[in-house]
Amino acid sequence: MVNGKSVDIAITTHGSSFYYAICAIMGTVAFGVIGLSYLKPREDRIFFYITAAINFTACIAYFTMGSNLGWTPIDVEWLRPRGSEVFGINREIFYVRYVDWFVTTPLLLMDLLLTAAMPWPTITWIIFLDWVMIVTGLVGALVKSRYKFGFFAAGCVAMFGIFWELAFASRKQAKALGSDVNRVFVSCGVLTLFIWCLYPIAWGVCEGGNLITPDSEAVFYGVLDFIAKPVFSIALIFGHWNISPARLGL
Ligand code: RET
């Protein structure tokens, strides 16, 4: 207790069960994608392996969060009792989310960029921008003062750079590759652009502004991750079913 206020930062069993439920979905989709890959020759499995890796990684991260691990308490400076030197009003920050995203968001982007047969220099640069976005988001989450929003702004600029590449150069190239490639690129690309825009909003009300509880955070990020990973994965795998990777130069 600090100044009569509870500073209990543990998550409830509800938050934990929700994390385990998402963990189970990610695991099921990952194994399902690996199972489906056996229907294709070894050299045609690139999208299966990338997509399975995305879901396996998330499965481990969600197991960690369901077990109430992978987080650290961060002081929330502007919620410190007025005139008090006491720190102690803090929030649990799940840094393991960022470890997950550091691995999985480049893989999600590779799924899209390889679909559009983008050249490796472009892919390398986009992955760099993505890492800037995730790392600045993590640093911002761990900083206790309002400077956190400076890091957040840098992350948003990087995300904008990624969106620009996907929406213009990559879309143009996917279109030139034929209507089947264009269809899977546009459907998975639109899903990505829409859902990725909601992550900074979630960050703003959770790690940033401390406006919603860690339980609500579990649901907010959980629903986003469910759409960004399992739903995206299924759309991508079936969208690619009749497209030979050789046609994309893979
Ligand atoms: C942060 C904060 C810094 C600014 C921005 C962010 C965007 C994060 C995104 C994360 C996407 C995660 C996905 C996970 C897969 O399941 C880091 C929240 C712009 C877009 C797709």
GROMACS .gro file of C-alpha atoms and ligand atoms in nm:
model
  271
    1MET     CA    1   0.000   0.000   0.000
    2VAL     CA    2   0.121   0.352  -0.081
    3ASN     CA    3  -0.077   0.646   0.063
    4GLY     CA    4  -0.373   0.418   0.110
    5LYS     CA    5  -0.363   0.305  -0.252
    6SER     CA    6  -0.320  -0.055  -0.352
    7VAL     CA    7  -0.015  -0.115  -0.567
    8ASP     CA    8  -0.087  -0.476  -0.642
    9ILE     CA    9   0.048  -0.527  -0.991
   10ALA     CA   10  -0.016  -0.898  -1.042
   11ILE     CA   11  -0.249  -1.002  -1.319
   12THR     CA   12  -0.562  -1.197  -1.236
   13THR     CA   13  -0.639  -1.556  -1.324
   14HIS     CA   14  -0.864  -1.420  -1.598
   15GLY     CA   15  -0.576  -1.242  -1.768
   16SER     CA   16  -0.369  -1.556  -1.734
   17SER     CA   17  -0.636  -1.788  -1.878
   18PHE     CA   18  -0.681  -1.553  -2.171
   19TYR     CA   19  -0.308  -1.563  -2.244
   20TYR     CA   20  -0.310  -1.944  -2.227
   21ALA     CA   21  -0.608  -1.958  -2.465
   22ILE     CA   22  -0.424  -1.749  -2.724
   23CYS     CA   23  -0.113  -1.963  -2.664
   24ALA     CA   24  -0.317  -2.273  -2.751
   25ILE     CA   25  -0.454  -2.114  -3.070
   26MET     CA   26  -0.105  -2.007  -3.184
   27GLY     CA   27   0.034  -2.356  -3.115
   28THR     CA   28  -0.250  -2.526  -3.302
   29VAL     CA   29  -0.209  -2.301  -3.608
   30ALA     CA   30   0.171  -2.351  -3.603
   31PHE     CA   31   0.142  -2.732  -3.598
   32GLY     CA   32  -0.139  -2.715  -3.855
   33VAL     CA   33   0.079  -2.515  -4.097
   34ILE     CA   34   0.369  -2.756  -4.051
   35GLY     CA   35   0.129  -3.046  -4.118
   36LEU     CA   36   0.004  -2.879  -4.438
   37SER     CA   37   0.360  -2.819  -4.557
   38TYR     CA   38   0.399  -3.196  -4.604
   39LEU     CA   39   0.150  -3.173  -4.890
   40LYS     CA   40   0.408  -2.971  -5.087
   41PRO     CA   41   0.757  -3.062  -5.207
   42ARG     CA   42   1.039  -2.952  -4.975
   43GLU     CA   43   1.155  -2.669  -5.203
   44ASP     CA   44   0.807  -2.514  -5.210
   45ARG     CA   45   0.769  -2.477  -4.832
   46ILE     CA   46   0.916  -2.132  -4.769
   47PHE     CA   47   0.585  -1.962  -4.680
   48PHE     CA   48   0.484  -2.256  -4.461
   49TYR     CA   49   0.805  -2.240  -4.256
   50ILE     CA   50   0.798  -1.861  -4.216
   51THR     CA   51   0.432  -1.871  -4.110
   52ALA     CA   52   0.478  -2.162  -3.870
   53ALA     CA   53   0.776  -1.984  -3.711
   54ILE     CA   54   0.558  -1.676  -3.649
   55ASN     CA   55   0.295  -1.881  -3.465
   56PHE     CA   56   0.544  -2.096  -3.270
   57THR     CA   57   0.720  -1.784  -3.143
   58ALA     CA   58   0.392  -1.627  -3.033
   59CYS     CA   59   0.290  -1.953  -2.868
   60ILE     CA   60   0.603  -1.940  -2.648
   61ALA     CA   61   0.552  -1.569  -2.569
   62TYR     CA   62   0.188  -1.627  -2.471
   63PHE     CA   63   0.287  -1.925  -2.256
   64THR     CA   64   0.533  -1.696  -2.079
   65MET     CA   65   0.270  -1.427  -2.018
   66GLY     CA   66   0.006  -1.681  -1.910
   67SER     CA   67   0.258  -1.804  -1.653
   68ASN     CA   68   0.290  -1.444  -1.531
   69LEU     CA   69   0.653  -1.422  -1.645
   70GLY     CA   70   0.838  -1.200  -1.891
   71TRP     CA   71   0.737  -0.870  -1.729
   72THR     CA   72   0.889  -0.607  -1.506
   73PRO     CA   73   0.729  -0.340  -1.286
   74ILE     CA   74   0.781   0.016  -1.418
   75ASP     CA   75   0.714   0.327  -1.210
   76VAL     CA   76   0.448   0.547  -1.358
   77GLU     CA   77   0.594   0.885  -1.278
   78TRP     CA   78   0.291   1.108  -1.318
   79LEU     CA   79   0.079   0.883  -1.100
   80ARG     CA   80   0.316   0.923  -0.803
   81PRO     CA   81   0.117   1.068  -0.510
   82ARG     CA   82   0.146   1.449  -0.517
   83GLY     CA   83   0.436   1.580  -0.309
   84SER     CA   84   0.548   1.230  -0.229
   85GLU     CA   85   0.893   1.093  -0.300
   86VAL     CA   86   0.756   0.744  -0.284
   87PHE     CA   87   0.771   0.543  -0.598
   88GLY     CA   88   0.548   0.243  -0.591
   89ILE     CA   89   0.259   0.312  -0.820
   90ASN     CA   90   0.373   0.094  -1.101
   91ARG     CA   91   0.252  -0.112  -1.391
   92GLU     CA   92   0.355  -0.451  -1.513
   93ILE     CA   93   0.522  -0.415  -1.851
   94PHE     CA   94   0.544  -0.734  -2.053
   95TYR     CA   95   0.880  -0.695  -2.226
   96VAL     CA   96   0.837  -1.047  -2.366
   97ARG     CA   97   0.584  -0.904  -2.615
   98TYR     CA   98   0.865  -0.707  -2.775
   99VAL     CA   99   1.092  -1.012  -2.790
  100ASP     CA  100   0.808  -1.188  -2.973
  101TRP     CA  101   0.751  -0.894  -3.210
  102PHE     CA  102   1.125  -0.856  -3.275
  103VAL     CA  103   1.122  -1.207  -3.420
  104THR     CA  104   0.774  -1.223  -3.572
  105THR     CA  105   0.709  -0.883  -3.731
  106PRO     CA  106   1.006  -0.915  -3.973
  107LEU     CA  107   0.875  -1.263  -4.063
  108LEU     CA  108   0.526  -1.123  -4.127
  109LEU     CA  109   0.679  -0.856  -4.350
  110MET     CA  110   0.887  -1.117  -4.531
  111ASP     CA  111   0.568  -1.312  -4.604
  112LEU     CA  112   0.432  -1.001  -4.777
  113LEU     CA  113   0.750  -0.876  -4.943
  114LEU     CA  114   0.841  -1.220  -5.080
  115THR     CA  115   0.487  -1.252  -5.213
  116ALA     CA  116   0.549  -0.934  -5.412
  117ALA     CA  117   0.895  -1.070  -5.513
  118MET     CA  118   1.065  -0.760  -5.373
  119PRO     CA  119   1.447  -0.757  -5.400
  120TRP     CA  120   1.663  -0.839  -5.094
  121PRO     CA  121   1.799  -0.482  -5.051
  122THR     CA  122   1.441  -0.360  -5.003
  123ILE     CA  123   1.358  -0.646  -4.764
  124THR     CA  124   1.671  -0.573  -4.558
  125TRP     CA  125   1.582  -0.205  -4.526
  126ILE     CA  126   1.219  -0.275  -4.430
  127ILE     CA  127   1.331  -0.522  -4.163
  128PHE     CA  128   1.566  -0.256  -4.026
  129LEU     CA  129   1.276  -0.006  -4.005
  130ASP     CA  130   1.066  -0.271  -3.835
  131TRP     CA  131   1.338  -0.334  -3.572
  132VAL     CA  132   1.359   0.041  -3.510
  133MET     CA  133   0.982   0.043  -3.452
  134ILE     CA  134   0.990  -0.246  -3.205
  135VAL     CA  135   1.302  -0.140  -3.014
  136THR     CA  136   1.187   0.220  -2.971
  137GLY     CA  137   0.850   0.086  -2.853
  138LEU     CA  138   1.028  -0.133  -2.595
  139VAL     CA  139   1.255   0.145  -2.472
  140GLY     CA  140   0.955   0.378  -2.449
  141ALA     CA  141   0.764   0.119  -2.250
  142LEU     CA  142   1.050   0.081  -2.001
  143VAL     CA  143   1.116   0.455  -1.957
  144LYS     CA  144   0.919   0.591  -1.663
  145SER     CA  145   0.909   0.962  -1.754
  146ARG     CA  146   0.718   1.132  -2.031
  147TYR     CA  147   1.029   1.097  -2.253
  148LYS     CA  148   0.876   0.761  -2.338
  149PHE     CA  149   0.657   0.939  -2.591
  150GLY     CA  150   0.964   1.060  -2.784
  151PHE     CA  151   1.063   0.698  -2.844
  152PHE     CA  152   0.705   0.620  -2.934
  153ALA     CA  153   0.705   0.897  -3.196
  154ALA     CA  154   1.025   0.757  -3.352
  155GLY     CA  155   0.858   0.415  -3.371
  156CYS     CA  156   0.558   0.566  -3.549
  157VAL     CA  157   0.785   0.728  -3.811
  158ALA     CA  158   0.946   0.389  -3.876
  159MET     CA  159   0.604   0.226  -3.910
  160PHE     CA  160   0.503   0.491  -4.160
  161GLY     CA  161   0.814   0.406  -4.368
  162ILE     CA  162   0.712   0.039  -4.374
  163PHE     CA  163   0.355   0.127  -4.475
  164TRP     CA  164   0.480   0.348  -4.756
  165GLU     CA  165   0.685   0.065  -4.905
  166LEU     CA  166   0.399  -0.186  -4.880
  167ALA     CA  167   0.131   0.047  -5.014
  168PHE     CA  168   0.323   0.172  -5.319
  169ALA     CA  169   0.631  -0.013  -5.453
  170SER     CA  170   0.533  -0.359  -5.328
  171ARG     CA  171   0.170  -0.330  -5.432
  172LYS     CA  172   0.275  -0.221  -5.783
  173GLN     CA  173   0.510  -0.516  -5.817
  174ALA     CA  174   0.252  -0.766  -5.683
  175LYS     CA  175   0.004  -0.640  -5.941
  176ALA     CA  176   0.253  -0.696  -6.221
  177LEU     CA  177   0.293  -1.061  -6.111
  178GLY     CA  178  -0.066  -1.153  -6.198
  179SER     CA  179  -0.412  -1.150  -6.045
  180ASP     CA  180  -0.359  -1.448  -5.810
  181VAL     CA  181  -0.045  -1.294  -5.656
  182ASN     CA  182  -0.214  -0.954  -5.644
  183ARG     CA  183  -0.516  -1.100  -5.464
  184VAL     CA  184  -0.318  -1.261  -5.181
  185PHE     CA  185  -0.088  -0.958  -5.149
  186VAL     CA  186  -0.375  -0.709  -5.132
  187SER     CA  187  -0.590  -0.911  -4.891
  188CYS     CA  188  -0.304  -0.988  -4.649
  189GLY     CA  189  -0.155  -0.639  -4.699
  190VAL     CA  190  -0.479  -0.454  -4.620
  191LEU     CA  191  -0.529  -0.673  -4.312
  192THR     CA  192  -0.174  -0.589  -4.202
  193LEU     CA  193  -0.204  -0.214  -4.256
  194PHE     CA  194  -0.533  -0.197  -4.070
  195ILE     CA  195  -0.438  -0.413  -3.772
  196TRP     CA  196  -0.084  -0.273  -3.732
  197CYS     CA  197  -0.234   0.078  -3.698
  198LEU     CA  198  -0.410  -0.038  -3.382
  199TYR     CA  199  -0.088  -0.143  -3.202
  200PRO     CA  200   0.033   0.210  -3.130
  201ILE     CA  201  -0.316   0.288  -2.997
  202ALA     CA  202  -0.293  -0.012  -2.764
  203TRP     CA  203   0.056   0.101  -2.659
  204GLY     CA  204  -0.078   0.450  -2.588
  205VAL     CA  205  -0.345   0.326  -2.347
  206CYS     CA  206  -0.130   0.052  -2.187
  207GLU     CA  207   0.247   0.104  -2.164
  208GLY     CA  208   0.223   0.472  -2.260
  209GLY     CA  209  -0.066   0.635  -2.077
  210ASN     CA  210  -0.140   0.359  -1.822
  211LEU     CA  211  -0.509   0.419  -1.893
  212ILE     CA  212  -0.637   0.060  -1.897
  213THR     CA  213  -0.561  -0.229  -1.661
  214PRO     CA  214  -0.320  -0.512  -1.743
  215ASP     CA  215  -0.624  -0.740  -1.772
  216SER     CA  216  -0.776  -0.522  -2.044
  217GLU     CA  217  -0.431  -0.502  -2.203
  218ALA     CA  218  -0.429  -0.884  -2.225
  219VAL     CA  219  -0.753  -0.870  -2.426
  220PHE     CA  220  -0.658  -0.569  -2.643
  221TYR     CA  221  -0.317  -0.703  -2.754
  222GLY     CA  222  -0.451  -1.060  -2.754
  223VAL     CA  223  -0.723  -0.983  -3.009
  224LEU     CA  224  -0.478  -0.784  -3.224
  225ASP     CA  225  -0.220  -1.064  -3.216
  226PHE     CA  226  -0.488  -1.321  -3.297
  227ILE     CA  227  -0.579  -1.132  -3.616
  228ALA     CA  228  -0.220  -1.034  -3.705
  229LYS     CA  229  -0.086  -1.389  -3.672
  230PRO     CA  230  -0.331  -1.686  -3.697
  231VAL     CA  231  -0.590  -1.510  -3.918
  232PHE     CA  232  -0.316  -1.359  -4.138
  233SER     CA  233  -0.136  -1.696  -4.156
  234ILE     CA  234  -0.441  -1.888  -4.272
  235ALA     CA  235  -0.524  -1.624  -4.536
  236LEU     CA  236  -0.164  -1.624  -4.660
  237ILE     CA  237  -0.117  -2.003  -4.675
  238PHE     CA  238  -0.442  -2.064  -4.862
  239GLY     CA  239  -0.388  -1.759  -5.084
  240HIS     CA  240  -0.053  -1.909  -5.190
  241TRP     CA  241  -0.184  -2.260  -5.242
  242ASN     CA  242  -0.173  -2.256  -5.623
  243ILE     CA  243   0.119  -2.014  -5.661
  244SER     CA  244   0.455  -2.179  -5.715
  245PRO     CA  245   0.734  -2.004  -5.519
  246ALA     CA  246   0.951  -2.048  -5.830
  247ARG     CA  247   0.729  -1.793  -6.003
  248LEU     CA  248   0.830  -1.542  -5.735
  249GLY     CA  249   1.199  -1.618  -5.786
  250LEU     CA  250   1.216  -1.833  -5.469
  251RET     C1  251   0.480   0.013  -3.093
  251RET     C2  252   0.516   0.136  -3.011
  251RET     C3  253   0.603   0.229  -3.087
  251RET     C4  254   0.532   0.281  -3.209
  251RET     C5  255   0.468   0.174  -3.288
  251RET     C6  256   0.446   0.048  -3.238
  251RET     C7  257   0.391  -0.052  -3.331
  251RET     C8  258   0.389  -0.183  -3.314
  251RET     C9  259   0.337  -0.277  -3.407
  251RET    C10  260   0.340  -0.407  -3.369
  251RET    C11  261   0.292  -0.515  -3.444
  251RET    C12  262   0.292  -0.635  -3.389
  251RET    C13  263   0.244  -0.753  -3.451
  251RET    C14  264   0.251  -0.864  -3.380
  251RET    C15  265   0.210  -0.988  -3.429
  251RET     O1  266   0.131  -1.055  -3.378
  251RET    C16  267   0.600  -0.081  -3.086
  251RET    C17  268   0.360  -0.050  -3.024
  251RET    C18  269   0.427   0.211  -3.427
  251RET    C19  270   0.282  -0.235  -3.538
  251RET    C20  271   0.188  -0.752  -3.586
   0.00000   0.00000   0.00000
